[in-house]
Short mmCIF file of C-alpha atoms in Angstrom, two decimals:
data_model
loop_
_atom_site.label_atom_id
_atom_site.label_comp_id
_atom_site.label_asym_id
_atom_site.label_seq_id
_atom_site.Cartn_x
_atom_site.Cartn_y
_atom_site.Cartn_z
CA UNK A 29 0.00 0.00 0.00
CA UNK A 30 1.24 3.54 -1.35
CA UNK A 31 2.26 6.10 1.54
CA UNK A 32 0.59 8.87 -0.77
CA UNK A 33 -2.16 10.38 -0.10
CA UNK A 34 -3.91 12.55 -2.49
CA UNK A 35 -4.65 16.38 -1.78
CA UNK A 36 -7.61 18.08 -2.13
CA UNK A 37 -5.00 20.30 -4.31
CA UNK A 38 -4.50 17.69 -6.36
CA UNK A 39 -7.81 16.11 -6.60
CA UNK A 40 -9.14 19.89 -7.98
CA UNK A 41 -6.50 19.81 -10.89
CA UNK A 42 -6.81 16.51 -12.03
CA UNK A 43 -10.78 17.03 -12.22
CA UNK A 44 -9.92 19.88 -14.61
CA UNK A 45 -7.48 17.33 -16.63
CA UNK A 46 -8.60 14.94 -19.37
CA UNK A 47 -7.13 11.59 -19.34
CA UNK A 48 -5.53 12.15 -23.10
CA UNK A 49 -3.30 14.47 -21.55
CA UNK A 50 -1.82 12.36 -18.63
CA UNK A 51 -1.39 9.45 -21.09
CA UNK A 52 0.82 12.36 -23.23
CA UNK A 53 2.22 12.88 -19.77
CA UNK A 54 2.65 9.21 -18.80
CA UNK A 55 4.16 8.55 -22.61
CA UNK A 56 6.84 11.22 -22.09
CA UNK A 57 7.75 9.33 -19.16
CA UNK A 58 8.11 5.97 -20.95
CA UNK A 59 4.79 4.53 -19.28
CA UNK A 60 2.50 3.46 -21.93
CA UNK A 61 0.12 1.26 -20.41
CA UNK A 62 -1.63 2.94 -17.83
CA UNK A 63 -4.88 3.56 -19.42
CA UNK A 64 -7.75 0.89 -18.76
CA UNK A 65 -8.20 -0.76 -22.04
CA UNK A 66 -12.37 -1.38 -23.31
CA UNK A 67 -14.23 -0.14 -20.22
CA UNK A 68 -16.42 2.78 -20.45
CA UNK A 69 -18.80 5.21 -18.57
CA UNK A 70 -22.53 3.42 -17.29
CA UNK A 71 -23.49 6.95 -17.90
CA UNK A 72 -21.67 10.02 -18.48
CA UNK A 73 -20.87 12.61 -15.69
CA UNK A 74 -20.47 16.28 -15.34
CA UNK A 75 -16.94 15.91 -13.96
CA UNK A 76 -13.84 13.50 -13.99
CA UNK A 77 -13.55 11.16 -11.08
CA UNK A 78 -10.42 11.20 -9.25
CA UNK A 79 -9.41 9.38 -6.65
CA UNK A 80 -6.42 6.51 -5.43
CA UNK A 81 -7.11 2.89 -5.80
CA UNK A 82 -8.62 0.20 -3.38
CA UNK A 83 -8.72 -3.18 -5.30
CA UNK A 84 -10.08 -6.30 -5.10
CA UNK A 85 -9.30 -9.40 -7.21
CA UNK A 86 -11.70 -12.38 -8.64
CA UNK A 87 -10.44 -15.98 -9.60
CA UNK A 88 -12.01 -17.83 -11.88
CA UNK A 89 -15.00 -19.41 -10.13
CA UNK A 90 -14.85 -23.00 -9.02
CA UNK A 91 -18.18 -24.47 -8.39
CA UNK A 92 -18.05 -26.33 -4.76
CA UNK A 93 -16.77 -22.95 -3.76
CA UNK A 94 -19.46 -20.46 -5.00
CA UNK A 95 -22.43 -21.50 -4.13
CA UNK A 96 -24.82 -18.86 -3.25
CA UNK A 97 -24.74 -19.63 0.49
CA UNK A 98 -21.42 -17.65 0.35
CA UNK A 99 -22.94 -15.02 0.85
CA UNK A 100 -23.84 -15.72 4.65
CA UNK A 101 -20.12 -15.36 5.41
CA UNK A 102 -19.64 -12.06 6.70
CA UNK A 103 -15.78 -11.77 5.61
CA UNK A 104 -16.77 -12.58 1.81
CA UNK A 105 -14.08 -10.60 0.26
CA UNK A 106 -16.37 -8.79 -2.12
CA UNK A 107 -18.83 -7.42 0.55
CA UNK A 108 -15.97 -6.47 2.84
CA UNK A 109 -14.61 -4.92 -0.04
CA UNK A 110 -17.62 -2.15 -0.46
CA UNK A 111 -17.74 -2.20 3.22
CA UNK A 112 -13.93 -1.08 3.79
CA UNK A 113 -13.05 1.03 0.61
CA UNK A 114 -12.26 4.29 2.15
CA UNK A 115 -14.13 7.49 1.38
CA UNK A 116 -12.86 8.98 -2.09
CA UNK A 117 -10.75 6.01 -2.85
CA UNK A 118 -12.20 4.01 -6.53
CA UNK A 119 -12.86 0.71 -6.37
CA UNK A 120 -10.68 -0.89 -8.66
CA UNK A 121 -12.18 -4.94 -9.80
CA UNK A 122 -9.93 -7.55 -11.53
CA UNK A 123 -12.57 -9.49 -13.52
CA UNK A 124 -10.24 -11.35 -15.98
CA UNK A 125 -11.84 -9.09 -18.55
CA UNK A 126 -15.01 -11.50 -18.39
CA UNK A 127 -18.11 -9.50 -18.36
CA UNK A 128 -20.02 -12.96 -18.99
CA UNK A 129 -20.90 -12.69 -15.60
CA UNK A 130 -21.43 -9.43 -13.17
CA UNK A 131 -18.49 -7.67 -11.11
CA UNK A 132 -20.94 -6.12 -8.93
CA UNK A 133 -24.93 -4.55 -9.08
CA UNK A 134 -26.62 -1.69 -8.34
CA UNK A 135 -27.45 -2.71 -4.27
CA UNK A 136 -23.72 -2.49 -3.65
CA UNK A 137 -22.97 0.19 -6.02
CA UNK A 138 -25.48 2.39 -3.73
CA UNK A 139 -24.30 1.40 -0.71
CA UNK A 140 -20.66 2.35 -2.10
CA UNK A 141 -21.73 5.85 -3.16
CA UNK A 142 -23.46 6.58 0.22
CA UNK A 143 -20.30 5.65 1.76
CA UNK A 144 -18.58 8.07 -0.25
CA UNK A 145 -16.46 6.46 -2.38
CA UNK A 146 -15.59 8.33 -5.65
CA UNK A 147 -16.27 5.65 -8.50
CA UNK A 148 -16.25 2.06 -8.97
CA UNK A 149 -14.28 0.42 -11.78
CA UNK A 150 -14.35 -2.93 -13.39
CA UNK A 151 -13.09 -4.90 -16.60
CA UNK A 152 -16.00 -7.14 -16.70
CA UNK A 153 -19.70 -6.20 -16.35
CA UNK A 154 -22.40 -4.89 -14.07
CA UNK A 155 -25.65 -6.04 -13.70
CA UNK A 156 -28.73 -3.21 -13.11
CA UNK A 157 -26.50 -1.03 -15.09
CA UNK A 158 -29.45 1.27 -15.51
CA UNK A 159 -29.87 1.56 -11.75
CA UNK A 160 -26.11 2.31 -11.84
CA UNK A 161 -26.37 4.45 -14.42
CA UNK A 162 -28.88 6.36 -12.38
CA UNK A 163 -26.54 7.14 -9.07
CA UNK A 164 -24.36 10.12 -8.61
CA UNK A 165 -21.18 7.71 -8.03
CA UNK A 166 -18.47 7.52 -10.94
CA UNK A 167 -18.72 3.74 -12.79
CA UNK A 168 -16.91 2.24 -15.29
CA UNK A 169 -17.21 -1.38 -17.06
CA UNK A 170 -17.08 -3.32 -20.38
CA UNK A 171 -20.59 -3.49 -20.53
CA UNK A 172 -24.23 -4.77 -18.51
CA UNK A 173 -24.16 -8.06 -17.19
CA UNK A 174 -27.23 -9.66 -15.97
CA UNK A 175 -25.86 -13.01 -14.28
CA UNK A 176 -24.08 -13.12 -10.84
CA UNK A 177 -20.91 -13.03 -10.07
CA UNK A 178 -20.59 -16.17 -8.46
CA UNK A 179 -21.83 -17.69 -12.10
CA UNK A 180 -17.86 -17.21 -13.26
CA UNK A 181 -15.79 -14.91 -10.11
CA UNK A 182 -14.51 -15.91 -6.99
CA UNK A 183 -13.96 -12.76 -4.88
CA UNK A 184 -10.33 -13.39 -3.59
CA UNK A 185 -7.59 -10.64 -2.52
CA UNK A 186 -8.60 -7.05 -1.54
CA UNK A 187 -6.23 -4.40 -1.63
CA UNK A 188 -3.38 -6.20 -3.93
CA UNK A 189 -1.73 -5.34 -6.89
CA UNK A 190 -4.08 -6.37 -9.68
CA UNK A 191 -4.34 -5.98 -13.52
CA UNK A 192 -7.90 -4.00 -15.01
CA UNK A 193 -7.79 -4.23 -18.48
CA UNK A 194 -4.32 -4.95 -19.27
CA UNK A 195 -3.33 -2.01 -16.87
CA UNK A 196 -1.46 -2.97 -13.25
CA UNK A 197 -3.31 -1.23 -10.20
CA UNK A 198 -1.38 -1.16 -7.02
CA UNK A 199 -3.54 0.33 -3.95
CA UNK A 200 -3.06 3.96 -3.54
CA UNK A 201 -2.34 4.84 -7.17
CA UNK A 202 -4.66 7.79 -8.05
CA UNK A 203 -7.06 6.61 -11.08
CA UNK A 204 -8.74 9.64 -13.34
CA UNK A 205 -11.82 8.74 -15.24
CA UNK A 206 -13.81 10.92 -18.11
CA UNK A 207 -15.91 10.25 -20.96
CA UNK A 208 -12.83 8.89 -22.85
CA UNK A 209 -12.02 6.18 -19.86
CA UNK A 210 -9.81 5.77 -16.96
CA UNK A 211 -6.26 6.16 -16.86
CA UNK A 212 -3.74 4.37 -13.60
CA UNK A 213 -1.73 7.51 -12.01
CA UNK A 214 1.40 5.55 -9.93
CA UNK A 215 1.11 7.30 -6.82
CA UNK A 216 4.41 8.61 -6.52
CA UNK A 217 4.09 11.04 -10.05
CA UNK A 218 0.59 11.83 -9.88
CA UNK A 219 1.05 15.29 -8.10
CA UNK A 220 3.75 16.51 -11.29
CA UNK A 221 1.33 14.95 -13.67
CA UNK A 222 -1.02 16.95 -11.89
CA UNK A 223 0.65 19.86 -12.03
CA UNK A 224 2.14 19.15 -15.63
CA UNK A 225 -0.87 18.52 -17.55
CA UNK A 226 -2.96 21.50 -16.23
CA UNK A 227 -0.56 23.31 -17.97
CA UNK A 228 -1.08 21.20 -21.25
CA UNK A 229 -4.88 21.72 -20.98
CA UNK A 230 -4.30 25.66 -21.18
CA UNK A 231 -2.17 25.06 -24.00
CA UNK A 232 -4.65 22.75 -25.87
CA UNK A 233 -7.56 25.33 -25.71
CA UNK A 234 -5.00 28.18 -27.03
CA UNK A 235 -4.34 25.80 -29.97
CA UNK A 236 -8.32 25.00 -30.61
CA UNK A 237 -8.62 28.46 -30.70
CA UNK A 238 -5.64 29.15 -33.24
CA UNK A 239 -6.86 26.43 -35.37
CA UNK A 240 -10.55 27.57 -35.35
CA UNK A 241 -9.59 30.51 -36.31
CA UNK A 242 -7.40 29.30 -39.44
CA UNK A 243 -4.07 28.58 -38.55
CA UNK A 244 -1.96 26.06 -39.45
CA UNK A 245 -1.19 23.27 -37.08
CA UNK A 246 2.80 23.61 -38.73
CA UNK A 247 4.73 25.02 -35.79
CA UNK A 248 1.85 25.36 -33.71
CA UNK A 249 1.25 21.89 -32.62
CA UNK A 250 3.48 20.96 -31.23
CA UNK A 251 4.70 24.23 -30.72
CA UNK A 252 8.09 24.55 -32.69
CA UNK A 253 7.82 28.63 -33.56
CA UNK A 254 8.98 31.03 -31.28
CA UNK A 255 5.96 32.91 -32.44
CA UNK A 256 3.93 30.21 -30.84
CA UNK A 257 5.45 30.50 -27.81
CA UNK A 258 5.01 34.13 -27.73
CA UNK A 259 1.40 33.98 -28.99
CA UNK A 260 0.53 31.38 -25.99
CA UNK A 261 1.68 33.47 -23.34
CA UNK A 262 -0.15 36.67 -24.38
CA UNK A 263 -3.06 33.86 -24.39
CA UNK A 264 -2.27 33.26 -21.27
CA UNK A 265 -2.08 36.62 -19.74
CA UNK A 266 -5.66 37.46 -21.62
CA UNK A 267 -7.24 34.81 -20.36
CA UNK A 268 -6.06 34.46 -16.71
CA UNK A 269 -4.79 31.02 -17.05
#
């Protein structure tokens, strides 16, 4: 478990930050496979969701193990997961990429959100996706899944280093999410990413305008004339940013 815990600072800039830019960011830094491949929004949202990972891991399901009297047990790993995931974490589910049977539903979605956890993220599917769809909390999956988990998952490790869609997830790294998908922050860059790519979003809208209003992209993206440079921070000082 990371040491790092992630500011309200922080938190505020990376909200403002869309995941194409930290995977520029992550790229310059040689790290190209941080962003959660084929899992999207249950329904879009207003703002990113930001917050560090808590993770729980399924095994393929055996079937003299995952019966649904499992359920009784008070320490099954994937209730004491919702139960435990700390306020403004994301809970992050290894599903083997199998959405042929549910991650989670829309009972302990709820209960998650009114815990106040940030967002829930899976590589497989939920079932009531709808009712998911529905709640204020950030959620992110391949796509709806109506049968139970216990049809194909075996809830097994919470708070390990796991894999969600071909991306590694150690506990504590600080996962964005927007209406592209979610991209895997390791906790000990996110604040320069942070801090980096709110610059590069500035810089992007100076270049939208540019280009709307007729320039060429040639020396203006990326930004290899001085006159660029120049332009940008006169931008900058216009616009406050």
């Amino acid at each position: 478990m990371s040491d790092y815990v992630l500011s309200d600072a922080i938190r505020e800039k990376l909200k403002r930050v869309s995941t194409a830019s930290l995977c520029t960011a992550l790229f310059k830094r040689g790290l190209r496979n941080q962003f959660i491949q084929n899992v999207q929004q249950v329904a879009p949202k207003s703002e990113n969701m930001v917050g560090q990972a808590y993770t729980l891991r399924y095994i393929p399901a055996r079937e003299d193990r995952n019966q649904i009297e499992v359920f009784r047990d008070p320490n099954h790993p994937q209730r004491v997961a919702v139960e435990q995931c700390p306020a403004g974490h994301v809970l992050v589910m290894d599903s083997r990429k199998d959405a042929r049977a549910a991650s989670a539903g829309s009972i302990l979605v709820t209960r998650l959100m009114k815990r106040g956890v940030e967002g829930i993220v899976t590589d497989g599917g939920f079932r009531d996706a709808e009712g998911i769809g529905n709640l204020s909390i950030h959620s992110y999956h391949s796509r709806p899944s109506a049968p139970t988990n216990l049809t194909l998952h075996e809830a097994y490790d919470i708070n390990v280093p796991i894999g969600c869609g071909d991306a590694p997830v150690f506990p504590g790294d600080v996962l964005v999410g927007d209406k592209d998908g979610v991209v895997v922050l390791p906790a000990h860059l996110a604040d320069e990413l942070a801090e980096e790519c709110a610059g590069m979003e500035s810089f992007e809208d100076f270049v939208l305008e540019e280009v709307m209003s007729g320039t060429s992209i040639i020396g203006l993206y990326p930004p290899t004339k001085e006159e660029t440079k120049t332009n940008f921070e006169a931008w900058r000082k216009k616009n406050n940013r």
